Amino acid sequence: MAEAVESPGDPGTTTSRPLFAGLSDISISQDIPVEGEITIPVRSRIREFDSSTLNESVQNTIMRDLKAVGKKFMHVLYPRKSNTLLRDWDLWGPLILCVTLALSFFQSLCVLGYCILPLTMALLVCRLVLLAEPGPINFMVRLFVVIIMFAWSIVASTAFLADSQPPNRKALAVYPVFLFYFVISWMILTFTPQ
């Protein structure tokens, strides 16, 4: 913004200067008190108090959340068009389901986690090989290491999980493990530093 000011030399001409020119030279040596009252309308206070859970008992909060989770489970069991699941989202239901599933899968998760050790060793070897000059021999060495360690992981996890499956279903149990280790192996093989 600019302000039109009459020029001191020529009474008929005007020049423009910035509106706040010279304010940077002014210093305030004392605080200026601010007076007044900030108020919140009564209606908004009531709405804010109603939606607040700080004054709600723990039992009421838990019961309210459990009812909401139950309603969402009913939406899943009897699907109908509604966007209440999207508007009033929470993570309590998925947490309950994941913990329930995890209670029967901890043993398998432990086995799968420990059997990643050969693939971790493959990652370290491949990182060292990547320090050398890239080329077809470099890739062949990494491919060989990853294939050997992938097979080692599959054999180790199958040996652990073999007793938990009936003989005619072992291949069905090994297939998801195979895919899991295959994806990790692929990530190790295709990794290239930027």
Coordinates of N, CA and C in Angstrom, one line a residue, residues 121 168 170-171:
M121 N 21.3 -62.4 6.3 CA 22.7 -62.7 5.9 C 22.9 -62.4 4.4
N168 N -1.0 -84.3 4.2 CA -1.6 -84.0 2.9 C -1.8 -82.5 2.7
K170 N 0.7 -80.1 3.8 CA 2.0 -79.4 4.1 C 2.3 -78.4 2.9
A171 N 2.0 -78.8 1.7 CA 2.2 -77.8 0.6 C 1.4 -76.6 0.7

